[in-house]
Coordinates of C-alpha atoms in Angstrom, one line a residue:
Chain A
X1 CA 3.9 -80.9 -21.3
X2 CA 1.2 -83.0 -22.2
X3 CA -2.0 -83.1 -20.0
X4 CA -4.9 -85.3 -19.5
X5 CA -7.1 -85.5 -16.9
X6 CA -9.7 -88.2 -15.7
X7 CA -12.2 -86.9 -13.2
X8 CA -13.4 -89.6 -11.0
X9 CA -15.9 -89.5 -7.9
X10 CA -13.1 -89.3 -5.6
X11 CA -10.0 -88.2 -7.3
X12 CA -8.8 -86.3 -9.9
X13 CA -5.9 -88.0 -11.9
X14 CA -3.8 -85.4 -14.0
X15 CA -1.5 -86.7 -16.5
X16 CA 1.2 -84.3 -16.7
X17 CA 3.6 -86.6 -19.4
X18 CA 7.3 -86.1 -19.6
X19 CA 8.3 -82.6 -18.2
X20 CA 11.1 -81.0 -16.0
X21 CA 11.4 -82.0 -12.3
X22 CA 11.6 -77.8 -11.7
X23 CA 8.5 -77.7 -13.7
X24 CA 7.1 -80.2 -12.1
X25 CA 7.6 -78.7 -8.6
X26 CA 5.8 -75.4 -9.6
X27 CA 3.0 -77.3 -11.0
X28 CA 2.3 -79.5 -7.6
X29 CA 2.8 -76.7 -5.8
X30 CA 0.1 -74.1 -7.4
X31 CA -2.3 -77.8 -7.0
X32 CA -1.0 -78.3 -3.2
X33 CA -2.3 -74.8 -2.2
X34 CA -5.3 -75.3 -3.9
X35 CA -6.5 -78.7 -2.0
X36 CA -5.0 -76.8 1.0
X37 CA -7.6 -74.2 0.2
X38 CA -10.6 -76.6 -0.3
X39 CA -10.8 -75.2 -3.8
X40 CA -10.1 -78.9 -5.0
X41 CA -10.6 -82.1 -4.2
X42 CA -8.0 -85.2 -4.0
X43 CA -6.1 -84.7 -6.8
X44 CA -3.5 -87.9 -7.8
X45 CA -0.4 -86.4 -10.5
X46 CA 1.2 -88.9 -13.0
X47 CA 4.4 -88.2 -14.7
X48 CA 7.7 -89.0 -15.5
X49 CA 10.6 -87.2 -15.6
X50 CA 14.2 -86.0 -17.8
X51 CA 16.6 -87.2 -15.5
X52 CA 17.5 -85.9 -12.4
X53 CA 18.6 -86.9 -9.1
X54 CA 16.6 -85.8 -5.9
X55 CA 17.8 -85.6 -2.1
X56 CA 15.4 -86.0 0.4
X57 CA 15.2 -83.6 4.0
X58 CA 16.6 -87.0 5.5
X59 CA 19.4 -87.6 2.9
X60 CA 22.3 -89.3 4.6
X61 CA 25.6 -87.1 4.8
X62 CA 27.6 -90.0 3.3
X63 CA 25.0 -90.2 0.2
X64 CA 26.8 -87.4 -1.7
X65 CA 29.4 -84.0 -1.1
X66 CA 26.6 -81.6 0.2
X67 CA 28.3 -79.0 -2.4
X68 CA 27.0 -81.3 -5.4
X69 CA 25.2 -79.7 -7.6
X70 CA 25.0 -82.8 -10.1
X71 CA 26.1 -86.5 -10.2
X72 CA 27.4 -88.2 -12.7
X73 CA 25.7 -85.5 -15.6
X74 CA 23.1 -85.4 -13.8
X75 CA 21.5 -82.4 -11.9
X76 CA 21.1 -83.3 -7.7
X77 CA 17.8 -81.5 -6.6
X78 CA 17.1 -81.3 -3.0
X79 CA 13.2 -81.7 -2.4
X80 CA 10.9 -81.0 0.8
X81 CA 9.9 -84.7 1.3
X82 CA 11.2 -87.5 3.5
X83 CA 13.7 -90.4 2.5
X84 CA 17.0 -89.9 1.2
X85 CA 18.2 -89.5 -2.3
X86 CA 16.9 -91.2 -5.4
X87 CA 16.9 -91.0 -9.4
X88 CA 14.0 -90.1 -11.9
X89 CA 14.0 -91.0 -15.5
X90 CA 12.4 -91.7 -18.5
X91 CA 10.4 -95.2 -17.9
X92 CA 9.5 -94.2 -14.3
X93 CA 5.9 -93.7 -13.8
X94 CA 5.9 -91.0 -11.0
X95 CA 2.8 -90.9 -8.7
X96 CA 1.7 -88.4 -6.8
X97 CA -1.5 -87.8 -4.6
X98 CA -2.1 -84.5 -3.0
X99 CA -4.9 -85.9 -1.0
X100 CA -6.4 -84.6 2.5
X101 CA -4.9 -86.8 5.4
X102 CA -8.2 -86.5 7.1
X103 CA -9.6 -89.6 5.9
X104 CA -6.6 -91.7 7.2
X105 CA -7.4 -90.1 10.6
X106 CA -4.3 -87.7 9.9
X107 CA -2.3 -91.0 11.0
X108 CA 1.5 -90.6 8.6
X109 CA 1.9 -94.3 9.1
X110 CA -1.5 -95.3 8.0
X111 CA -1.5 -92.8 4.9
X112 CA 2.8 -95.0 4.0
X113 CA 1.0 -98.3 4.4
X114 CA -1.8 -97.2 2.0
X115 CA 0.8 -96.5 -0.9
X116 CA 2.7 -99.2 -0.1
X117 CA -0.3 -101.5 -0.9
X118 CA -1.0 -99.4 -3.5
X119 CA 2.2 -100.5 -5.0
X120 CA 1.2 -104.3 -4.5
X121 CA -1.7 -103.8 -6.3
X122 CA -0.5 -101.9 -9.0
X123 CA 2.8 -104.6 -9.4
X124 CA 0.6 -107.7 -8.9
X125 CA -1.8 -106.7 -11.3
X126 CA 1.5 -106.0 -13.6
X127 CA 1.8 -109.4 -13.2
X128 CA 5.4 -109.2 -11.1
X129 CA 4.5 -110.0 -7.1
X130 CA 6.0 -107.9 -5.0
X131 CA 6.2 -107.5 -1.3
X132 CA 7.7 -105.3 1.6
X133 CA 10.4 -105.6 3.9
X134 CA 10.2 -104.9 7.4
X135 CA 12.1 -101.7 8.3
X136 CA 12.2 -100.3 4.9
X137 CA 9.5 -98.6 2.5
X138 CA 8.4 -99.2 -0.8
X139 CA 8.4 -102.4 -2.9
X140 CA 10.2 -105.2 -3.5
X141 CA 11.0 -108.0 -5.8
X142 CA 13.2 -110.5 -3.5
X143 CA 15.6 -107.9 -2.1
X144 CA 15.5 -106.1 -5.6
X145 CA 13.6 -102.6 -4.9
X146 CA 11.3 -101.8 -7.5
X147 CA 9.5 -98.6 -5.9
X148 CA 10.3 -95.6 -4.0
X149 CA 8.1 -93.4 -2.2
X150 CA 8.6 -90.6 -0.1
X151 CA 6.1 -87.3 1.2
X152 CA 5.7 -83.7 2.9
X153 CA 2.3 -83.0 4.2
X154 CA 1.3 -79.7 5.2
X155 CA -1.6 -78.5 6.7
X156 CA -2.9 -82.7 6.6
X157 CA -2.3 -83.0 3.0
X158 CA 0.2 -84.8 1.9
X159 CA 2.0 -84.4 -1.9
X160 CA 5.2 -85.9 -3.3
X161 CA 4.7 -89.8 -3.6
X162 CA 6.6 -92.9 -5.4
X163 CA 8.2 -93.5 -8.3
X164 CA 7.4 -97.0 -10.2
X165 CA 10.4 -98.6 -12.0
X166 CA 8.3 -99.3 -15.2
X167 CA 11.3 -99.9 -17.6
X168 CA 13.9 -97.2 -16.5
X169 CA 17.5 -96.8 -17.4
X170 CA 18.9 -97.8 -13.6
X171 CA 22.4 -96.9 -14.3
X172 CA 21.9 -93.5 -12.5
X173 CA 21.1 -95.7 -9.7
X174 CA 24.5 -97.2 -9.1
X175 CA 26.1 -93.4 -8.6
X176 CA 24.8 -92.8 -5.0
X177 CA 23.9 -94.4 -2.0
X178 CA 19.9 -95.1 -2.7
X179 CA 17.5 -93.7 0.1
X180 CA 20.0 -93.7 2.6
X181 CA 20.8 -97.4 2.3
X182 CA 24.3 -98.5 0.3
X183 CA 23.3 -102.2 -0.4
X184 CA 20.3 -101.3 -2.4
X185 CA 19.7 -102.7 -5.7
X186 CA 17.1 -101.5 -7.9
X187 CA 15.0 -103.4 -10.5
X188 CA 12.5 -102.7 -12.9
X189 CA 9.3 -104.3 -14.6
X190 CA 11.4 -105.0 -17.7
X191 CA 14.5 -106.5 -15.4
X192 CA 12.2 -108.7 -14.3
X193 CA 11.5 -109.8 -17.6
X194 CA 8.2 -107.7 -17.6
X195 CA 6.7 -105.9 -20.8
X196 CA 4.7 -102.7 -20.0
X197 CA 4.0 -99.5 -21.9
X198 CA 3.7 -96.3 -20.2
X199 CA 0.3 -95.7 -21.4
X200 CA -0.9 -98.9 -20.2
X201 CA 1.3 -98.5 -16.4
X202 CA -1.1 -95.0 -16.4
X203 CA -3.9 -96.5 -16.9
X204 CA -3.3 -99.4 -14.4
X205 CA -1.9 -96.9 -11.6
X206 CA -5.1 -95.3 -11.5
X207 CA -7.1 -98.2 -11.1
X208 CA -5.3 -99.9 -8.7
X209 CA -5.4 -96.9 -6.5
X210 CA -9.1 -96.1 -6.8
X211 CA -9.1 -100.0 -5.9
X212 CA -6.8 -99.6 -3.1
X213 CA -8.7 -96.6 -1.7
X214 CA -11.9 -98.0 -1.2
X215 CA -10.2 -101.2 0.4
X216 CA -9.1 -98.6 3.1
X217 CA -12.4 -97.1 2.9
X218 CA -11.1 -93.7 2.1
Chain B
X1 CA 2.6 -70.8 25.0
X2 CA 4.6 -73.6 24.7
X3 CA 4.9 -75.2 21.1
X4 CA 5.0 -78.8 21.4
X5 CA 6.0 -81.4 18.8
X6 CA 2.3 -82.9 17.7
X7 CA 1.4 -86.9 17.7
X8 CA 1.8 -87.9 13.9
X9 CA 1.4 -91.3 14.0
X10 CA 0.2 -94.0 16.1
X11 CA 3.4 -95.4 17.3
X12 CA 5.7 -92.5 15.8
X13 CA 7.5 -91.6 19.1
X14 CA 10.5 -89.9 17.7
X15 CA 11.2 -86.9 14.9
X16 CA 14.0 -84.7 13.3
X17 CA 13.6 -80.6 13.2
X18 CA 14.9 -80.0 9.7
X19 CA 13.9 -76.5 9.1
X20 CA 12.6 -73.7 11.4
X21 CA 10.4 -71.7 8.7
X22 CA 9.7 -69.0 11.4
X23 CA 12.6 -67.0 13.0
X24 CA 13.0 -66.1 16.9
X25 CA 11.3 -62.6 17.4
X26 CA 8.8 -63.0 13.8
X27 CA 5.0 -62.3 14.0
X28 CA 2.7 -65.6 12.8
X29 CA -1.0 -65.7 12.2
X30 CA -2.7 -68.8 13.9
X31 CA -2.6 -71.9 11.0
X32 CA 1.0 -70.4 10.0
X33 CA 3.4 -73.2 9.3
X34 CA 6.1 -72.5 11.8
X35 CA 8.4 -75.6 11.7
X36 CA 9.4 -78.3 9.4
X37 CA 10.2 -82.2 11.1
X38 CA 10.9 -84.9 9.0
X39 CA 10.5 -88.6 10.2
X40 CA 12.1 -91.8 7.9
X41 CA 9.5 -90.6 4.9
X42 CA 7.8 -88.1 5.3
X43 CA 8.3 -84.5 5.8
X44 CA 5.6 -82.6 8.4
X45 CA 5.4 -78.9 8.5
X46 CA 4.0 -77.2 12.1
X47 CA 1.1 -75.0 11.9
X48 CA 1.1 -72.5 15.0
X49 CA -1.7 -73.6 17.4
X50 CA -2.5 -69.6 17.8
X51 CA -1.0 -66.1 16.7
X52 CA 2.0 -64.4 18.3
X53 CA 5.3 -64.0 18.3
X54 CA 7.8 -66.8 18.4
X55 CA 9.7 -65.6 21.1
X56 CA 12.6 -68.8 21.5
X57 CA 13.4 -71.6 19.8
X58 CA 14.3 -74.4 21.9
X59 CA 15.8 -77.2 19.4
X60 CA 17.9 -76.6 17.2
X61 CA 17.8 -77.9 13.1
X62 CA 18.9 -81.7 13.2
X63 CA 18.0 -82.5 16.9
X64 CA 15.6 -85.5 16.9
X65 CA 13.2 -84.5 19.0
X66 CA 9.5 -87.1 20.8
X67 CA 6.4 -86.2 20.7
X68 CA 5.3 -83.5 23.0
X69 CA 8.5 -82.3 23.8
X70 CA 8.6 -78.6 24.3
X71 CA 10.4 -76.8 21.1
X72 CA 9.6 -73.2 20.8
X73 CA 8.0 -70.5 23.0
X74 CA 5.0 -68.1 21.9
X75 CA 4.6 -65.2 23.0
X76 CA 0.3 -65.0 22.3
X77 CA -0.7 -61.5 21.4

């Protein structure tokens, strides 16, 4: 695992590289009990994955046998956040604040419309506008979805977060029904004819959500 | 004491139990996370509003359940 951190006035952004979805878990965890604690502050994890496919607490009983252990080669992971089931991989930047709800006057909805214009930020600024959809999370390019996000929050601090399509393989996609909805279609940056290294979508995501956070004044 | 399903959101009527993290009968410390309730995407665990023993749970795991909707009972020590 490779590790870099930027310390900033209001967050902490830990680069955790390419590492293990298990691996990740732990690692969020031991950081989740910690800002729990008050023995850190806001604390925002990038990473991507190896591929593996996770199940949300609200996974649709028609997304996959509940006996699965894996899909297609690929290990199925159930997770302790909301949404249904999606796919992580190589070329998806993962985001993750574990960051005090407080701020967002420990309002869920308000905290899911400030990542979601997070994501605006971040994709506009990649050059590629995006935009929501009424009824359904993340982002959008036409009725292509380019970002996921899902949560858990305990104790007013909410961890788990959104997954980017920087330039993914999105095969794994087609296997299951994505976040609960069958008609979903996936896209990337590089599907929509986008050039972006993952250095440089690091470097934007944590720009775009320092940006982000002082529009909500947070 | 009844344990009642908190406000999460402004306009958030409605949630799903889908895991009880504290069994009928077990001691919990005031702050304990007692209940998990997931809405469309985000999962919320339930801190107990004092110590006790959860003496009867109400709603069962995947029962939607509104807010302030009686779910458990507490037995306060």
């Amino acid at each position: 695992m490779s590790r870099a951190e930027c310390r900033c006035t209001r967050y902490d952004f830990i680069d955790l590289g390419l590492l293990d979805y298990s691996a990740f878990c732990g690692y969020q965890r031991d950081i989740l009990s910690r800002r729990i604690s008050g023995n850190i502050q806001d604390t925002v994890l990038l990473a991507e994955h190896h591929p593996v496919i996770t199940s949300g607490r609200m996974t649709s009983k028609t997304a996959v046998k509940s006996t699965s252990k894996e899909i297609s080669g690929i290990s199925l992971v159930p997770v302790d956040r909301g949404g249904g089931m999606t796919y992580h991989g190589p070329g998806q930047l993962m985001v993750y604040p574990v960051i005090s709800l407080d701020p967002f006057g420990r309002d869920i909805l308000r905290y899911l419309s400030f990542l979601e214009e997070f994501l605006l930020d971040f994709f506009s600024q990649a050059g590629c506008e995006v935009h929501k959809i009424h009824g359904k999370r993340g982002a959008w390019v036409n009725k292509r979805k380019i970002a996921s996000l899902g949560i858990g929050i305990r104790r007013w601090v909410a961890y788990h977060g959104m997954g980017l399509n920087i330039n993914p393989d999105l095969a794994p996609f087609g296997a299951f029904e994505v976040c609960n909805d069958r008609d979903t279609v996936m896209t990337s940056l590089k599907d929509e004819g986008i050039s972006m290294d993952m250095g440089r979508a690091r470097s934007l995501a944590q720009i775009s959500f320092m940006r982000v956070s002082e529009k909500y004044s947070v | 004491m009844d344990i009642k399903v908190p406000a999460l959101a402004e306009g958030v009527e409605e949630a799903v139990i889908t895991l009880w993290l504290t069994g009928e009968g077990q001691t919990v410390q005031e702050g304990d996370d007692i209940v998990e309730m997931s809405t469309d995407k985000a999962t919320f665990n339930m801190p107990s509003p004092a110590g006790g023993i959860l003496s009867r749970i109400i709603v069962s795991e995947g029962e939607t359940v509104r807010v302030g909707q009686v779910i458990a009972e507490l037995e306060t020590l």
